[in-house]
Short mmCIF file of C-alpha atoms in Angstrom, two decimals:
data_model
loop_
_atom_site.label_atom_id
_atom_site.label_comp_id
_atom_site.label_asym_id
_atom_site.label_seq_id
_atom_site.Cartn_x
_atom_site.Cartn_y
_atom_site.Cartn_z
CA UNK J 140 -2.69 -59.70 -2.31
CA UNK J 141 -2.79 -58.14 -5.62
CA UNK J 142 -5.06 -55.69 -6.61
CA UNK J 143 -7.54 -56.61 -9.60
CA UNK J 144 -7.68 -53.87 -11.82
CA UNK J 145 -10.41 -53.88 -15.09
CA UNK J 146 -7.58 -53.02 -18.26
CA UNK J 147 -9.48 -51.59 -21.10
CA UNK J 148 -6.93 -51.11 -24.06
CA UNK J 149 -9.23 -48.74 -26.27
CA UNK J 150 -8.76 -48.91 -30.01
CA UNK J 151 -6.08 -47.41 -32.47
CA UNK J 152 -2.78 -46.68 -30.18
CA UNK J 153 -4.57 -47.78 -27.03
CA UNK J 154 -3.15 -51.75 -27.04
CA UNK J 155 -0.03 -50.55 -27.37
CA UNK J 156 -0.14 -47.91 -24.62
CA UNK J 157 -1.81 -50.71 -22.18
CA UNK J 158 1.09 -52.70 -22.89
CA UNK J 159 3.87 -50.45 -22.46
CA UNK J 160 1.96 -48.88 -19.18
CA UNK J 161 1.12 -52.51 -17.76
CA UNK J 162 4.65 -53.64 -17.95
CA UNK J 163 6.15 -50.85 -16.32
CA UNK J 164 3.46 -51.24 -13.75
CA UNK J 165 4.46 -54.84 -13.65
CA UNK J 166 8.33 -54.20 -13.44
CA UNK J 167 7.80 -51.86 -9.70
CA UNK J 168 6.70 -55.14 -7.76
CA UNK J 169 3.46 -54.22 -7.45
CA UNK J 170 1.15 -57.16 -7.85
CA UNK J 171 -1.89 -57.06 -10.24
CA UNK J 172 -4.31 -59.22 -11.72
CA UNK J 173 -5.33 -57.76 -14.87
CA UNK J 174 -8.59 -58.20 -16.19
CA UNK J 175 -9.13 -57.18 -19.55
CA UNK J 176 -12.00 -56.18 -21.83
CA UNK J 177 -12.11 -55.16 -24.61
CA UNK J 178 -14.38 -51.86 -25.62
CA UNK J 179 -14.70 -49.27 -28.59
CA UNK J 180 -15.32 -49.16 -32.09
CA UNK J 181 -13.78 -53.21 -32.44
CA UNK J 182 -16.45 -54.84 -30.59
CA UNK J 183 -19.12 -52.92 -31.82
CA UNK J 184 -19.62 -55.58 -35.36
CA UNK J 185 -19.66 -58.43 -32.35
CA UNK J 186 -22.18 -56.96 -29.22
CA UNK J 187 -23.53 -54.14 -30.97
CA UNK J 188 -22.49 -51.33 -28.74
CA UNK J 189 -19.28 -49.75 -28.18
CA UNK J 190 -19.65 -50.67 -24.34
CA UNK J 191 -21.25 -54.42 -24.05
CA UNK J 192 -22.54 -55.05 -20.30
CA UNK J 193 -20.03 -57.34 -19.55
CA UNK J 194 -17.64 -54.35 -19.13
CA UNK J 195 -19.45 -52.71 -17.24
CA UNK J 196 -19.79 -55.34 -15.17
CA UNK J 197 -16.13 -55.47 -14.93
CA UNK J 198 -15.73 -52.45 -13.62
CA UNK J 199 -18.47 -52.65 -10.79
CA UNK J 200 -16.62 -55.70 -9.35
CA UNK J 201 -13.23 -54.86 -9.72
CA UNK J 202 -14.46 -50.97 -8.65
CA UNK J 203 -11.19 -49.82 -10.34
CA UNK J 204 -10.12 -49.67 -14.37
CA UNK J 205 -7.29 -48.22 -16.34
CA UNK J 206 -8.31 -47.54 -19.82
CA UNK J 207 -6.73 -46.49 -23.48
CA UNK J 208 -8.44 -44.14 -25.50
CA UNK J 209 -11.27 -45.10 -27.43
CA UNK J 210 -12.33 -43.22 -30.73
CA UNK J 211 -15.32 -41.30 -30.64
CA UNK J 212 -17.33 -40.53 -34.04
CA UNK J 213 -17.33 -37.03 -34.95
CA UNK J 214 -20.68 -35.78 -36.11
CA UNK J 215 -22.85 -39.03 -36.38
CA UNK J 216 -21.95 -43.11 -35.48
CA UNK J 217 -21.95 -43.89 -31.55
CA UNK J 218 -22.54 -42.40 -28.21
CA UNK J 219 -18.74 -41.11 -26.81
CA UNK J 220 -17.75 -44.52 -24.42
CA UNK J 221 -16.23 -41.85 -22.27
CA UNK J 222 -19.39 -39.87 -21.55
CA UNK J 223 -21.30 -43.06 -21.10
CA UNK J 224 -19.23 -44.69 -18.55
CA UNK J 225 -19.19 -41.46 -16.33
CA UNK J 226 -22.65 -41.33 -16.53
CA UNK J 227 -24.08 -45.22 -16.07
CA UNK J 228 -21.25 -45.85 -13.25
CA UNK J 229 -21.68 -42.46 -11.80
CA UNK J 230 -18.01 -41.14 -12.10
CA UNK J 231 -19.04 -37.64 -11.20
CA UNK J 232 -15.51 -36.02 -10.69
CA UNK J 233 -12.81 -35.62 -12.86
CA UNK J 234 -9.61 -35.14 -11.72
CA UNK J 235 -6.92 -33.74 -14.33
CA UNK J 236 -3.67 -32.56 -12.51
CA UNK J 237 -1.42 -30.50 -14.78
CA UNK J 238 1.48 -30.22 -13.45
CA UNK J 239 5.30 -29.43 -15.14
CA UNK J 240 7.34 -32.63 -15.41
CA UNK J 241 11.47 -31.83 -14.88
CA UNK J 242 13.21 -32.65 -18.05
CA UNK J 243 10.50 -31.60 -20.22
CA UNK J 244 11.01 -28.08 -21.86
CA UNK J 245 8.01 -26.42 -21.97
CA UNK J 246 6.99 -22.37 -21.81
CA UNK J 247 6.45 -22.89 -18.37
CA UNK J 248 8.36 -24.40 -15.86
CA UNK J 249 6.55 -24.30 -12.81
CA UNK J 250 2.80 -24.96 -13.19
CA UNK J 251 0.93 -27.10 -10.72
CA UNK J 252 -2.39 -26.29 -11.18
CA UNK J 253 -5.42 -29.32 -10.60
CA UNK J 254 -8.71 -28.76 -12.51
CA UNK J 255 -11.78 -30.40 -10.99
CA UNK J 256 -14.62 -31.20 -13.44
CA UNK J 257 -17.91 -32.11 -12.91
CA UNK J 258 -18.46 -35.02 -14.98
CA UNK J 259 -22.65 -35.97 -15.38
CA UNK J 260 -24.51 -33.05 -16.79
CA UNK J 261 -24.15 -29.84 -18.71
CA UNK J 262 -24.33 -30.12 -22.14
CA UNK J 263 -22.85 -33.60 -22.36
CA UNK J 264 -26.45 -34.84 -21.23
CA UNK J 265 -26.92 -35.24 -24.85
CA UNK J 266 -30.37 -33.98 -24.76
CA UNK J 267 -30.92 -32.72 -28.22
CA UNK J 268 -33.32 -32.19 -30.66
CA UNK J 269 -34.59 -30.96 -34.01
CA UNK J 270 -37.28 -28.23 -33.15
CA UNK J 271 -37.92 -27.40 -36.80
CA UNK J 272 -35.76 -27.97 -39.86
CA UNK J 273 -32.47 -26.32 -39.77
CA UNK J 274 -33.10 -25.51 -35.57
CA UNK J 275 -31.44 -27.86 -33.25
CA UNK J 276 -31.72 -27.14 -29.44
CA UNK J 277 -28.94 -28.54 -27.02
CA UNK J 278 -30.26 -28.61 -23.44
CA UNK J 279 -27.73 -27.28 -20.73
CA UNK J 280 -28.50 -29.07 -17.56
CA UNK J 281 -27.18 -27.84 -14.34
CA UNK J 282 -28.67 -29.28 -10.66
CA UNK J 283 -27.96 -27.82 -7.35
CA UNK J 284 -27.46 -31.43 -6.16
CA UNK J 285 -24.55 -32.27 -8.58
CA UNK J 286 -22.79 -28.86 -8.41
CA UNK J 287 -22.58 -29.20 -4.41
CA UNK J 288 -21.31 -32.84 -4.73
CA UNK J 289 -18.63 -31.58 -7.65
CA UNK J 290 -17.90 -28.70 -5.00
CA UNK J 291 -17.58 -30.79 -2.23
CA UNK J 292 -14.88 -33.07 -4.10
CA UNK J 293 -13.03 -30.10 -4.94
CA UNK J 294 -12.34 -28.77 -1.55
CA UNK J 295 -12.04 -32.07 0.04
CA UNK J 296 -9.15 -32.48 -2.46
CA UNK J 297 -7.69 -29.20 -2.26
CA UNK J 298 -7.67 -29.62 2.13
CA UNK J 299 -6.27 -33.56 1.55
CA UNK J 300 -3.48 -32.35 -0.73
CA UNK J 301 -2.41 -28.97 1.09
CA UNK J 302 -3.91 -26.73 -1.74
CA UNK J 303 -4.98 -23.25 -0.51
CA UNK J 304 -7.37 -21.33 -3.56
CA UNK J 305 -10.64 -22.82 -5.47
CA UNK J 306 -11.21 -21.09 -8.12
CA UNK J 307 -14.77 -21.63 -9.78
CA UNK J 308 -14.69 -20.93 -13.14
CA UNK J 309 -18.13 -20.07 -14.73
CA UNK J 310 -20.37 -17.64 -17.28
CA UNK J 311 -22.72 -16.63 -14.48
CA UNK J 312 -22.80 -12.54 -16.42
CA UNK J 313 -24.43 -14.10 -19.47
CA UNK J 314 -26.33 -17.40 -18.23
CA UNK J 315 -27.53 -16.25 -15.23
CA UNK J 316 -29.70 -19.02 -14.61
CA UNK J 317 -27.64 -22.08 -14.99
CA UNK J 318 -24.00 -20.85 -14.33
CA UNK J 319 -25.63 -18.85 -11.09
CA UNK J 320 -26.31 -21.98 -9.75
CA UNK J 321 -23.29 -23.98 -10.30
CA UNK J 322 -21.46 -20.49 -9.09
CA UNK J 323 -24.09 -20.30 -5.95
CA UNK J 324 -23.37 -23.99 -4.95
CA UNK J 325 -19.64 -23.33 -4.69
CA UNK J 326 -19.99 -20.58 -2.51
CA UNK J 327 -22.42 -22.47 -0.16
CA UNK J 328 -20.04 -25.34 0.24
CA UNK J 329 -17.14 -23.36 0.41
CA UNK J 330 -18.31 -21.57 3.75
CA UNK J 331 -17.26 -24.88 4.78
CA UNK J 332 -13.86 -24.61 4.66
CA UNK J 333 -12.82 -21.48 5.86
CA UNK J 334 -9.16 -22.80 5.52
CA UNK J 335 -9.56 -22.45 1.59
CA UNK J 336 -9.89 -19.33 -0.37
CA UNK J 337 -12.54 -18.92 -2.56
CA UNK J 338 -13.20 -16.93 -5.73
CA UNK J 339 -13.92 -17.08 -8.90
CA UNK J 340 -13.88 -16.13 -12.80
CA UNK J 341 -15.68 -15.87 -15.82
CA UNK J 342 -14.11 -18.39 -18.45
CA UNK J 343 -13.24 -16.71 -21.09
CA UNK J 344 -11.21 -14.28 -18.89
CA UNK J 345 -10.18 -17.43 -16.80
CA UNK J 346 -8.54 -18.50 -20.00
CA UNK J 347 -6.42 -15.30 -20.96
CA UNK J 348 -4.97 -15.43 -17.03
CA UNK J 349 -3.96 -18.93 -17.54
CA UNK J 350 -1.90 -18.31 -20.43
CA UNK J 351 -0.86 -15.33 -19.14
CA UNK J 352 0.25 -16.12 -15.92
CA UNK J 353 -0.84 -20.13 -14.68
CA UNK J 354 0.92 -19.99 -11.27
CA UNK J 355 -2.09 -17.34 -9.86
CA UNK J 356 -4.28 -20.55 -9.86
CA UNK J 357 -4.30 -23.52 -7.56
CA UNK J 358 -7.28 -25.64 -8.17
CA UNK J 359 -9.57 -24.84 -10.93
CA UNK J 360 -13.43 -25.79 -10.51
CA UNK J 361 -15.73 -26.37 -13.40
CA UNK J 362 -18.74 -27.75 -14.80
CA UNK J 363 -18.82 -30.00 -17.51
CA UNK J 364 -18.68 -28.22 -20.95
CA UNK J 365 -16.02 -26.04 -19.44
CA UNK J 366 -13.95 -28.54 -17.54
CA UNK J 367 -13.32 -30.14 -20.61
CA UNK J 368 -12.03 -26.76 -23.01
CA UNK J 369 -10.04 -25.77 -20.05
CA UNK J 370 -8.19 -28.42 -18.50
CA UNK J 371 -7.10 -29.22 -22.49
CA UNK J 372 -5.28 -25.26 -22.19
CA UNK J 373 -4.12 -26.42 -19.25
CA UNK J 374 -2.72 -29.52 -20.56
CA UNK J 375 -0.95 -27.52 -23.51
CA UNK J 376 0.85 -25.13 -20.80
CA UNK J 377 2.84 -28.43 -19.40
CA UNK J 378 3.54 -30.18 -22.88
CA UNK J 379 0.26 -31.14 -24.25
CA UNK J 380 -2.48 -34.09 -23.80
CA UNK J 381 0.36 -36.99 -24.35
CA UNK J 382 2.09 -35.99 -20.89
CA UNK J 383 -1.29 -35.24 -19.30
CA UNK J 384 -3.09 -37.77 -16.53
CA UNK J 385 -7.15 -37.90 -15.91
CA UNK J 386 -9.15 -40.19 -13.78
CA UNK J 387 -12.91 -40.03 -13.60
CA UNK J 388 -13.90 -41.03 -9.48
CA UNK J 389 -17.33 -41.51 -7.94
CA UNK J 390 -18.00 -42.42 -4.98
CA UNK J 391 -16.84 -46.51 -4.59
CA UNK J 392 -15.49 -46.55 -8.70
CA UNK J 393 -12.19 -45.20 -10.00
CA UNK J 394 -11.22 -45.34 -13.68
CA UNK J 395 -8.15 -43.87 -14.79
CA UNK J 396 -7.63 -42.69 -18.71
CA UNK J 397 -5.54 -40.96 -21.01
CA UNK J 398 -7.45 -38.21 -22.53
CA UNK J 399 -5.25 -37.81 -26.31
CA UNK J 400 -7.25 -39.55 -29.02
CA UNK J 401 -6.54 -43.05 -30.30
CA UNK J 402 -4.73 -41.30 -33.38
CA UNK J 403 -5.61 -44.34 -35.94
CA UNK J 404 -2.96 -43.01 -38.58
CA UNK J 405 -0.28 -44.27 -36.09
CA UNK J 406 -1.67 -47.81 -34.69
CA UNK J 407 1.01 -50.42 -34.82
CA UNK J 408 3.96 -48.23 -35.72
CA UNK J 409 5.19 -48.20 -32.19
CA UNK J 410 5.19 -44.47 -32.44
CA UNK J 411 3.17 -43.60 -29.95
CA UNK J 412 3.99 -42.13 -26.48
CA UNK J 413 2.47 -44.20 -23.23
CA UNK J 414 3.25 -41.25 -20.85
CA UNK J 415 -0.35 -39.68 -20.23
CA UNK J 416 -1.27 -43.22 -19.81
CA UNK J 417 1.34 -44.50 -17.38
CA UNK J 418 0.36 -41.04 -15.48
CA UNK J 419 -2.94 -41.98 -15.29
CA UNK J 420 -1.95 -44.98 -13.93
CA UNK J 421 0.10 -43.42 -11.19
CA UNK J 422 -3.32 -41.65 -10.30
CA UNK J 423 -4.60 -45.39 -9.86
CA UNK J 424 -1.76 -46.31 -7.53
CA UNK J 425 -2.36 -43.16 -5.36
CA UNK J 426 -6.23 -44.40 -5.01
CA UNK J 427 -5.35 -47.94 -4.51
CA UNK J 428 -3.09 -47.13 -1.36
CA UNK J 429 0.42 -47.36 -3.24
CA UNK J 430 1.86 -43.95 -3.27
CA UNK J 431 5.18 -44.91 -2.48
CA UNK J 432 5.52 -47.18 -5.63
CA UNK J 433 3.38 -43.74 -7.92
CA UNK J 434 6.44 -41.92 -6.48
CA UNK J 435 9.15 -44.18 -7.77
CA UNK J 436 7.72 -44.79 -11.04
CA UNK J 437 7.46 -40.85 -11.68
CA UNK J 438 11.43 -40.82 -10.64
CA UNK J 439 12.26 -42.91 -12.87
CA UNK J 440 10.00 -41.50 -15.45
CA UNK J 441 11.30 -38.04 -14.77
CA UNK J 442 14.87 -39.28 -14.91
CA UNK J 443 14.52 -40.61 -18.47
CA UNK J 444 12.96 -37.61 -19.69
CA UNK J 445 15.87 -35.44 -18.02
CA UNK J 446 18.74 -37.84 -19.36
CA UNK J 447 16.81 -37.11 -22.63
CA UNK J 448 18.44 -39.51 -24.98
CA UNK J 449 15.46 -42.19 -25.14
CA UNK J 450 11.92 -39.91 -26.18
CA UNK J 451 9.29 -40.49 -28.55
CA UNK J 452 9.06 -38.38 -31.30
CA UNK J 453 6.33 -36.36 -30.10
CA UNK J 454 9.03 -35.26 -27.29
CA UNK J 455 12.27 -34.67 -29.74
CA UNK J 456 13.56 -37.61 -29.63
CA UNK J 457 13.71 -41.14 -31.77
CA UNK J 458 12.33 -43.87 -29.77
CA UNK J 459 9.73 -46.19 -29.97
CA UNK J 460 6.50 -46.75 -27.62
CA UNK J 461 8.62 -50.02 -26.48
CA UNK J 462 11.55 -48.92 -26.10
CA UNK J 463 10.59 -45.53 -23.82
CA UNK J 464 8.73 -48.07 -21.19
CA UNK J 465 11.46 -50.29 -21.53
CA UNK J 466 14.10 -47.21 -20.53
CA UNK J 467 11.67 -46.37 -17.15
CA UNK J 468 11.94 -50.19 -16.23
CA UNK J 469 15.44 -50.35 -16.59
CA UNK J 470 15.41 -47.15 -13.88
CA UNK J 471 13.40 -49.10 -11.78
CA UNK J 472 15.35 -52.01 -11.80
CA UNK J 473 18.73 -49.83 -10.97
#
């Protein structure tokens, strides 16, 4: 039976991504039936939001998606589609391995870290507001009931995939408040699983060990705000956000997304590199029960990357968005 899967391309590079990702996903033999919908800043003239229902609806049926990026106004214009699909379809975990990829030359060569982000609250609760004339307050929102869920997912993940350290990542010294509670939750959940270690770090510290040293870490664990500075760092220790997979789970939805933007100034030039989006989707194939097939597509990716004669530019190399998914199919034919 093949699996129906919700395929949102996004806007600016994202069609061409989706298409490069969905015929490599294609060429392994998998079966899918693709349903796509269209969201961003190109539907908006047509529904009037960014996100019309009908998506959403998508998504709830098919309970899994695979989505392009999506520009997001800086300053003014629209509500981030990101933010608001984690928070209407309750995608409260973020998953963002960052892991080195052979045949990519990097600083590092052996990071393997997995940063866990809680995905619903924080400051990206948008709750904002002019007090007076030149004062805007931002309201940091942090519940006991979401940090014990996000804590939960974190060392559920870390006993599933053999990890052995949590490391909460916080600013408990200055917000005592807020951060103590996200910190506090951790350490109440983690009682229960005395096979894990433990322990935590203030951020900004958190950050200097990372560059200094990223193998000391195992699984990073984070609220929102956070989650999202720091698994970026981590993303630049392994090649940056264009070799980087994310996919935002809650408890019966998956959606799987590259997290680069939609870099407009490139859109149709077949310049653009589909690997943080072919990742992603090897996340999706790991949820949807085919591993075996994730495994063989990162083979073949990782061969092409080693071989090293057929890269986008971003990588070194000369080759087009086509012709680097075209290169990983020919692997998997072979």
């Amino acid at each position: 039976m093949a699996h129906r899967v919700t395929l949102i391309p996004g806007d600016g590079i994202g069609p061409e991504l989706a298409d490069a990702t969905r015929r490599v996903l294609d060429a392994s033999g998998v079966a899918f039936d693709w349903e796509v919908q269209d969201a961003g800043e190109g539907v908006m003239a047509q529904y009037g939001t960014p996100l019309p229902d009908h998506v959403l609806e998508s998504i709830r049926r098919n309970k899994v998606a695979l989505k392009g990026p999506i520009t997001t106004p800086v300053g003014s214009g629209f509500r981030s589609v990101n933010v608001t699909l984690r928070q209407v379809l309750g995608l409260y975990a973020n998953l963002r391995p960052a892991r080195s990829i052979k045949g990519l030359e990097t600083r590092y060569d052996d990071v393997d870290l997995v940063i866990v982000r809680e995905n619903t609250e924080d400051l990206y609760s948008g709750l904002e507001h002019e007090v007076v004339p030149g004062v805007v307050e931002s309201l940091k929102i942090i519940t006991e009931e979401a940090s014990e869920r996000i804590a939960t997912f974190a060392f559920e993940h870390a006993r599933a995939h053999g990890r052995k350290r949590v490391t909460a990542i916080h600013k408990a010294n200055i917000m005592k408040m807020a951060d103590g509670l996200f910190l506090k939750s951790v350490q109440k959940i983690a009682t229960r699983y005395p096979d894990i270690v433990c322990d935590d770090r203030i951020v900004d510290a958190a950050c200097m060990h990372l560059v200094m040293n990223p193998t000391q870490f195992d699984v990073l664990l984070l609220p929102n705000l956070y989650g999202d500075i720091v698994s970026d760092l981590c993303a630049g220790l392994v090649g940056g956000l264009g070799v980087v997979p994310s996919a935002n789970l809650g408890t019966e939805i998956g959606v799987f997304e590259a997290v680069h933007g939609s870099a407009p100034d490139i859109a149709g030039k077949n310049l653009a590199n589909p690997t943080a989006l072919l990742l992603s989707a090897l996340l999706m194939l790991r949820h949807i029960g085919e591993r075996p097939m994730a495994d063989r597509i990162m083979t073949a990716l990782s061969g092409v990357l080693s071989e090293g004669q057929v890269r986008t530019r971003d990588l070194g190399g000369t080759a087009g968005t086509r012709e680097f998914a075209d290169a990983i199919c020919a692997r998997l034919a072979g």
